Structures are given as structure tokens and as C-alpha cells.
Amino acid sequence: MVEHDIPKATAKRLPIYYRYLNLLLDSGTVRVSSNELSEAVKFDAATIRRDFSYFGALGKRGYGYDVEALMNFFGEILNQDTLASVALVGVGNLGQALLNFNFHQSSNARIAAAFDVKPEIINTIQSGIPVYSLADLESQIMDQRIDVAIVTVPADVAQDVANRLANAGIRGILNFTPLRLDVPNNVRVQNVDLTNELQTLLYFINNFGDK
Ligand SMILES: NC(=O)c1ccc[n+]([C@@H]2O[C@H](COP(=O)([O-])OP(=O)(O)OC[C@H]3O[C@@H](n4cnc5c(N)ncnc54)[C@H](O)[C@@H]3O)[C@@H](O)[C@H]2O)c1
């Protein structure tokens, strides 16, 4: 994988650029300007140019960016050719919905294994994904070389699950539970909180009105 020292905000925008470039390429578009990209992805053109500049001079003045070259370039940075296997722990309401969602269609990740403690769901296939007993967590993670886990268990067991994931060698956790997880330094946690997102949206609507 290519290593680049880039700001976190830029890194977060890369998958968005990548997805849009993919669409452009599919529609036969050969080149794109930062202004056109800006219209589509809703980041201002200066931000886009600055983001791209971290990777060297990719665009040409008056020409814009070559869609295919840019896409290949970002694909390499994002490691798109390697399909990352992800585990999901907790196949309840939210877990089921995520299993149903085909991450692979729009990213380089797919859920390869799910885990739960409910006997009625263990050893079944849900949305094409095998559900294992929590007792098999460590062995499956190691056998399937899983690096990342999505945690959708009740909050009161989330820390326990995180400890086991960390011990099994997981390097990243997408945490949907309201609990803020305590993990070793080599494990990265990304928290997803829909309530927070909704509150933020309401705040902006109530305080700033129209854009
Ligand atoms: N981030 C968000 O925006 C958001 C939205 C909704 C729910 N949540 C949170 O997501 C979590 C799941 O919510 P839900 O509505 O799907 O709950 P749920 O009760 O429907 O599902 C939880 C599942 O986890 C399983 N489970 C329990 N203990 C386990 C363990 N030790 N190991 C593995 N699996 C275990 C249960 O059997 C169940 O299938 C909760 O923590 C909830 O607060 C977050």
C-alpha cells in the first residue's frame, strides 16, 4: 500500500472522491475539473485542489483531472484492490440491517462473519453471511484474517466484546454502541452515533436556517 502523510480531514474525503470518480468513469467521462467535482461532492473547489495537492500535482491547468488516472491513484491509496474482511458482533435490529447492506458494492470491505449469543441465530446464514457463536470469535477472526469489526451489541457488553476483539488482533472497531470503548493504542475506534448526527442537523437548521 502507498503511504501518504495527509491530514485526517483529507483522508476522510478520499472515499467520497473515489466513489464519485467511479461514477464518472462508468458514465464515460474522461476528465473533470475541480469545480465540477466541487458541485458533485459539495466540498469547495479550493479544498479539493488542496486535498489533491497532497498527492503531488495531479491536475493540469485548463484541463482538469484525468478521471481514470485519478481514480487508479486513489484506489491504490485506499487499497481498493484488497477486499477487507470485516466482522460484525451483535446480530440484533441494527446488526441485521448492516448485514443486509452490501458494503462491498460501494467500498473495498465486506462483512465476512457475524457473531451473536442467541442460540436460535447461531450457525445460520443471515443475508448471505454466516453467524457464529461468540465462543468462536477469536478463532474465526484469526482464521479469516479479519482486521476490522463492527460492534452492534447492547452497551453493557460492549467493553467485554471490545477487549476480546483487541486480544484477537482486531485493529479497527466501528462502534455503534453509546459506550466509549477503552482499547489499546494499536486499536482505532470510530464511533457512529445517529442521534448525534440528527441533533447536529437540527442545530444547524434551527440556528442557521437556509444555507
Ligand atoms: N449508533 C447508533 O446510531 C445506534 C442506533 C441504534 C442502536 N444503537 C446501539 O446499537 C446496539 C444494538 O442495538 P439494537 O437495537 O440492534 O439491539 P438488539 O438488542 O436488537 O441487538 C443486540 C444483539 O446483540 C446480541 N448480543 C448480546 N450480547 C452479546 C455478546 N456478548 N456478544 C455478541 N452478541 C451479543 C443480542 O443477542 C442481539 O442479537 C445498542 O448498543 C444500541 O444502543 C446505536
Short mmCIF file of C-alpha atoms and ligand atoms in Angstrom, two decimals:
data_model
loop_
_atom_site.label_atom_id
_atom_site.label_comp_id
_atom_site.label_asym_id
_atom_site.label_seq_id
_atom_site.Cartn_x
_atom_site.Cartn_y
_atom_site.Cartn_z
CA MET A 1 0.00 0.00 0.00
CA VAL A 2 1.17 3.54 -0.69
CA GLU A 3 1.80 5.56 2.47
CA HIS A 4 0.94 9.26 2.48
CA ASP A 5 1.16 11.67 5.34
CA ILE A 6 -2.11 13.53 4.86
CA PRO A 7 -4.46 15.40 7.18
CA LYS A 8 -7.25 13.33 8.69
CA ALA A 9 -9.93 15.53 7.08
CA THR A 10 -8.40 14.87 3.66
CA ALA A 11 -8.24 11.14 4.34
CA LYS A 12 -11.95 11.17 5.20
CA ARG A 13 -12.81 12.80 1.89
CA LEU A 14 -10.84 10.30 -0.21
CA PRO A 15 -13.52 7.57 -0.32
CA ILE A 16 -16.06 10.22 -1.38
CA TYR A 17 -13.83 11.37 -4.23
CA TYR A 18 -13.17 7.78 -5.14
CA ARG A 19 -16.86 6.85 -5.31
CA TYR A 20 -17.71 9.85 -7.46
CA LEU A 21 -14.78 9.26 -9.81
CA ASN A 22 -16.01 5.69 -10.21
CA LEU A 23 -19.40 7.01 -11.30
CA LEU A 24 -17.77 9.40 -13.75
CA LEU A 25 -15.66 6.65 -15.23
CA ASP A 26 -18.72 4.41 -15.59
CA SER A 27 -20.51 7.17 -17.47
CA GLY A 28 -17.56 7.53 -19.86
CA THR A 29 -16.27 10.87 -18.53
CA VAL A 30 -12.59 11.31 -19.32
CA ARG A 31 -11.70 14.45 -17.41
CA VAL A 32 -13.12 16.57 -14.64
CA SER A 33 -12.33 19.99 -13.20
CA SER A 34 -12.14 20.77 -9.50
CA ASN A 35 -15.22 22.99 -9.95
CA GLU A 36 -17.25 20.13 -11.41
CA LEU A 37 -16.07 17.83 -8.64
CA SER A 38 -16.98 20.51 -6.15
CA GLU A 39 -20.56 20.67 -7.49
CA ALA A 40 -20.93 16.91 -7.14
CA VAL A 41 -19.30 16.18 -3.81
CA LYS A 42 -20.16 19.51 -2.14
CA PHE A 43 -16.68 20.39 -0.93
CA ASP A 44 -15.39 23.72 -2.20
CA ALA A 45 -13.03 23.62 -5.16
CA ALA A 46 -10.12 25.08 -3.16
CA THR A 47 -10.42 22.26 -0.63
CA ILE A 48 -10.43 19.72 -3.43
CA ARG A 49 -7.36 21.26 -5.06
CA ARG A 50 -5.58 21.35 -1.72
CA ASP A 51 -6.52 17.74 -0.98
CA PHE A 52 -5.23 16.64 -4.36
CA SER A 53 -2.05 18.65 -3.94
CA TYR A 54 -1.03 16.44 -1.01
CA PHE A 55 -0.56 13.70 -3.56
CA GLY A 56 1.54 15.73 -5.98
CA ALA A 57 0.49 17.75 -8.99
CA LEU A 58 -2.20 15.58 -10.47
CA GLY A 59 -4.22 18.14 -12.42
CA LYS A 60 -3.27 20.32 -15.36
CA ARG A 61 -4.37 23.95 -15.58
CA GLY A 62 -7.17 24.36 -18.10
CA TYR A 63 -7.54 20.62 -18.47
CA GLY A 64 -8.62 19.45 -15.07
CA TYR A 65 -8.00 15.96 -13.83
CA ASP A 66 -7.83 12.76 -15.79
CA VAL A 67 -10.65 10.70 -14.26
CA GLU A 68 -9.15 7.26 -14.77
CA ALA A 69 -5.67 8.24 -13.60
CA LEU A 70 -7.07 9.95 -10.53
CA MET A 71 -9.30 7.01 -9.73
CA ASN A 72 -6.49 4.49 -10.06
CA PHE A 73 -4.32 6.68 -7.92
CA PHE A 74 -6.89 7.00 -5.12
CA GLY A 75 -7.80 3.34 -5.48
CA GLU A 76 -4.23 2.45 -4.71
CA ILE A 77 -4.09 4.75 -1.71
CA LEU A 78 -7.38 3.38 -0.42
CA ASN A 79 -6.17 -0.15 -1.06
CA GLN A 80 -9.22 -0.83 -3.24
CA ASP A 81 -7.76 -3.94 -4.78
CA THR A 82 -7.64 -5.68 -1.43
CA LEU A 83 -11.02 -6.73 -0.14
CA ALA A 84 -11.08 -6.20 3.61
CA SER A 85 -12.99 -8.78 5.62
CA VAL A 86 -15.00 -7.31 8.45
CA ALA A 87 -16.65 -8.99 11.44
CA LEU A 88 -19.97 -7.91 12.91
CA VAL A 89 -20.71 -8.61 16.56
CA GLY A 90 -24.36 -8.47 17.66
CA VAL A 91 -26.94 -9.54 15.08
CA GLY A 92 -29.95 -7.66 16.50
CA ASN A 93 -32.01 -4.92 14.87
CA LEU A 94 -29.11 -2.77 13.84
CA GLY A 95 -26.73 -5.67 13.16
CA GLN A 96 -29.27 -7.33 10.83
CA ALA A 97 -29.72 -4.10 8.91
CA LEU A 98 -25.96 -3.77 8.44
CA LEU A 99 -25.68 -7.39 7.32
CA ASN A 100 -28.34 -6.62 4.75
CA PHE A 101 -26.42 -3.68 3.44
CA ASN A 102 -23.96 -4.66 0.78
CA PHE A 103 -20.85 -2.69 1.79
CA HIS A 104 -18.91 -4.32 -0.97
CA GLN A 105 -20.88 -2.52 -3.66
CA SER A 106 -19.52 0.87 -2.67
CA SER A 107 -16.34 0.08 -0.74
CA ASN A 108 -13.50 -2.40 -0.50
CA ALA A 109 -14.98 -4.07 2.55
CA ARG A 110 -17.38 -6.92 3.09
CA ILE A 111 -18.77 -8.48 6.24
CA ALA A 112 -17.30 -11.97 6.30
CA ALA A 113 -18.53 -13.23 9.65
CA ALA A 114 -21.12 -12.28 12.25
CA PHE A 115 -21.27 -13.27 15.93
CA ASP A 116 -24.05 -13.44 18.47
CA VAL A 117 -25.03 -15.24 21.67
CA LYS A 118 -28.63 -16.14 20.69
CA PRO A 119 -28.80 -19.91 20.10
CA GLU A 120 -31.59 -19.51 17.50
CA ILE A 121 -29.39 -17.44 15.24
CA ILE A 122 -26.01 -19.17 15.75
CA ASN A 123 -24.99 -21.39 12.82
CA THR A 124 -27.47 -19.76 10.47
CA ILE A 125 -26.78 -17.68 7.38
CA GLN A 126 -28.19 -14.14 7.52
CA SER A 127 -28.17 -12.10 4.29
CA GLY A 128 -25.53 -14.48 2.96
CA ILE A 129 -23.27 -14.08 5.99
CA PRO A 130 -22.57 -16.91 8.45
CA VAL A 131 -23.44 -16.23 12.09
CA TYR A 132 -21.08 -17.87 14.58
CA SER A 133 -21.26 -18.30 18.30
CA LEU A 134 -19.41 -15.66 20.29
CA ALA A 135 -17.31 -18.56 21.57
CA ASP A 136 -15.76 -18.79 18.09
CA LEU A 137 -14.87 -15.09 17.93
CA GLU A 138 -11.11 -15.37 18.39
CA SER A 139 -10.61 -18.43 16.18
CA GLN A 140 -12.69 -17.07 13.28
CA ILE A 141 -11.01 -13.66 13.41
CA MET A 142 -7.61 -15.29 13.25
CA ASP A 143 -8.54 -17.89 10.61
CA GLN A 144 -10.25 -15.37 8.35
CA ARG A 145 -7.60 -12.71 8.97
CA ILE A 146 -10.20 -10.15 9.95
CA ASP A 147 -8.79 -6.73 10.90
CA VAL A 148 -11.92 -4.70 11.49
CA ALA A 149 -15.09 -5.28 13.50
CA ILE A 150 -18.46 -3.58 13.65
CA VAL A 151 -19.89 -3.64 17.18
CA THR A 152 -23.69 -3.63 17.47
CA VAL A 153 -24.20 -5.32 20.86
CA PRO A 154 -26.03 -3.86 23.89
CA ALA A 155 -23.90 -1.21 25.63
CA ASP A 156 -23.43 -3.27 28.81
CA VAL A 157 -21.43 -5.95 27.00
CA ALA A 158 -19.64 -3.66 24.53
CA GLN A 159 -16.43 -3.27 26.57
CA ASP A 160 -16.16 -7.01 27.04
CA VAL A 161 -16.59 -7.56 23.32
CA ALA A 162 -14.02 -4.83 22.55
CA ASN A 163 -11.49 -6.46 24.91
CA ARG A 164 -11.91 -9.78 23.17
CA LEU A 165 -11.65 -8.19 19.73
CA ALA A 166 -8.46 -6.37 20.72
CA ASN A 167 -6.96 -9.58 22.13
CA ALA A 168 -7.85 -11.41 18.93
CA GLY A 169 -5.80 -8.88 16.92
CA ILE A 170 -8.52 -6.58 15.57
CA ARG A 171 -7.07 -3.20 14.56
CA GLY A 172 -10.21 -1.18 13.98
CA ILE A 173 -13.65 -1.03 15.58
CA LEU A 174 -16.70 0.68 14.16
CA ASN A 175 -18.61 1.25 17.38
CA PHE A 176 -22.36 1.76 17.14
CA THR A 177 -22.97 1.40 20.87
CA PRO A 178 -23.30 4.52 23.05
CA LEU A 179 -20.40 3.31 25.20
CA ARG A 180 -17.00 4.95 24.64
CA LEU A 181 -14.68 1.99 24.38
CA ASP A 182 -11.38 1.64 26.15
CA VAL A 183 -8.92 -0.03 23.79
CA PRO A 184 -5.14 -0.45 23.49
CA ASN A 185 -3.24 2.14 21.44
CA ASN A 186 -2.92 -0.12 18.43
CA VAL A 187 -6.71 -0.33 18.01
CA ARG A 188 -8.56 2.50 16.34
CA VAL A 189 -12.19 3.17 17.22
CA GLN A 190 -14.63 5.05 15.03
CA ASN A 191 -17.88 5.89 16.83
CA VAL A 192 -21.14 6.12 14.91
CA ASP A 193 -23.92 7.94 16.65
CA LEU A 194 -27.05 8.63 14.64
CA THR A 195 -28.67 10.59 17.48
CA ASN A 196 -25.71 12.90 17.49
CA GLU A 197 -25.92 13.38 13.72
CA LEU A 198 -29.62 14.14 13.95
CA GLN A 199 -29.05 16.62 16.81
CA THR A 200 -26.33 18.35 14.80
CA LEU A 201 -28.62 18.62 11.79
CA LEU A 202 -31.42 20.05 13.93
CA TYR A 203 -29.00 22.52 15.50
CA PHE A 204 -27.91 23.81 12.08
CA ILE A 205 -31.45 24.04 10.80
CA ASN A 206 -32.64 25.88 13.90
CA ASN A 207 -29.68 28.24 14.18
CA PHE A 208 -28.60 28.98 10.67
CA GLY A 209 -31.75 28.49 8.61
CA ASP A 210 -31.03 28.50 4.88
CA LYS A 211 -27.53 27.79 3.64
N1 LIG B 1 -25.17 4.38 16.74
C1 LIG B 1 -26.43 4.49 16.51
O1 LIG B 1 -26.84 5.41 15.85
C2 LIG B 1 -27.34 3.45 17.05
C3 LIG B 1 -28.64 3.31 16.60
C4 LIG B 1 -29.40 2.27 17.14
C5 LIG B 1 -28.83 1.43 18.10
N2 LIG B 1 -27.57 1.63 18.54
C6 LIG B 1 -26.90 0.76 19.51
O2 LIG B 1 -26.55 -0.42 18.82
C7 LIG B 1 -26.59 -1.52 19.70
C8 LIG B 1 -27.53 -2.57 19.15
O3 LIG B 1 -28.85 -2.06 19.05
P1 LIG B 1 -30.02 -2.99 18.55
O4 LIG B 1 -31.24 -2.17 18.52
O5 LIG B 1 -29.61 -3.70 17.32
O6 LIG B 1 -30.12 -4.04 19.79
P2 LIG B 1 -30.67 -5.52 19.76
O7 LIG B 1 -30.98 -5.85 21.18
O8 LIG B 1 -31.73 -5.68 18.72
O9 LIG B 1 -29.40 -6.36 19.28
C9 LIG B 1 -28.30 -6.68 20.07
C10 LIG B 1 -27.78 -8.05 19.63
O10 LIG B 1 -26.57 -8.31 20.33
C11 LIG B 1 -26.60 -9.66 20.77
N3 LIG B 1 -25.70 -9.80 21.92
C12 LIG B 1 -25.92 -9.59 23.23
N4 LIG B 1 -24.80 -9.81 23.94
C13 LIG B 1 -23.85 -10.18 23.05
C14 LIG B 1 -22.49 -10.54 23.17
N5 LIG B 1 -21.86 -10.53 24.35
N6 LIG B 1 -21.82 -10.88 22.05
C15 LIG B 1 -22.44 -10.89 20.85
N7 LIG B 1 -23.71 -10.54 20.66
C16 LIG B 1 -24.42 -10.19 21.77
C17 LIG B 1 -28.04 -9.93 21.11
O11 LIG B 1 -28.32 -11.31 21.12
C18 LIG B 1 -28.74 -9.19 19.96
O12 LIG B 1 -28.90 -10.02 18.84
C19 LIG B 1 -27.01 -0.95 21.04
O13 LIG B 1 -25.86 -0.70 21.81
C20 LIG B 1 -27.71 0.35 20.68
O14 LIG B 1 -27.64 1.30 21.71
C21 LIG B 1 -26.84 2.61 18.01
#
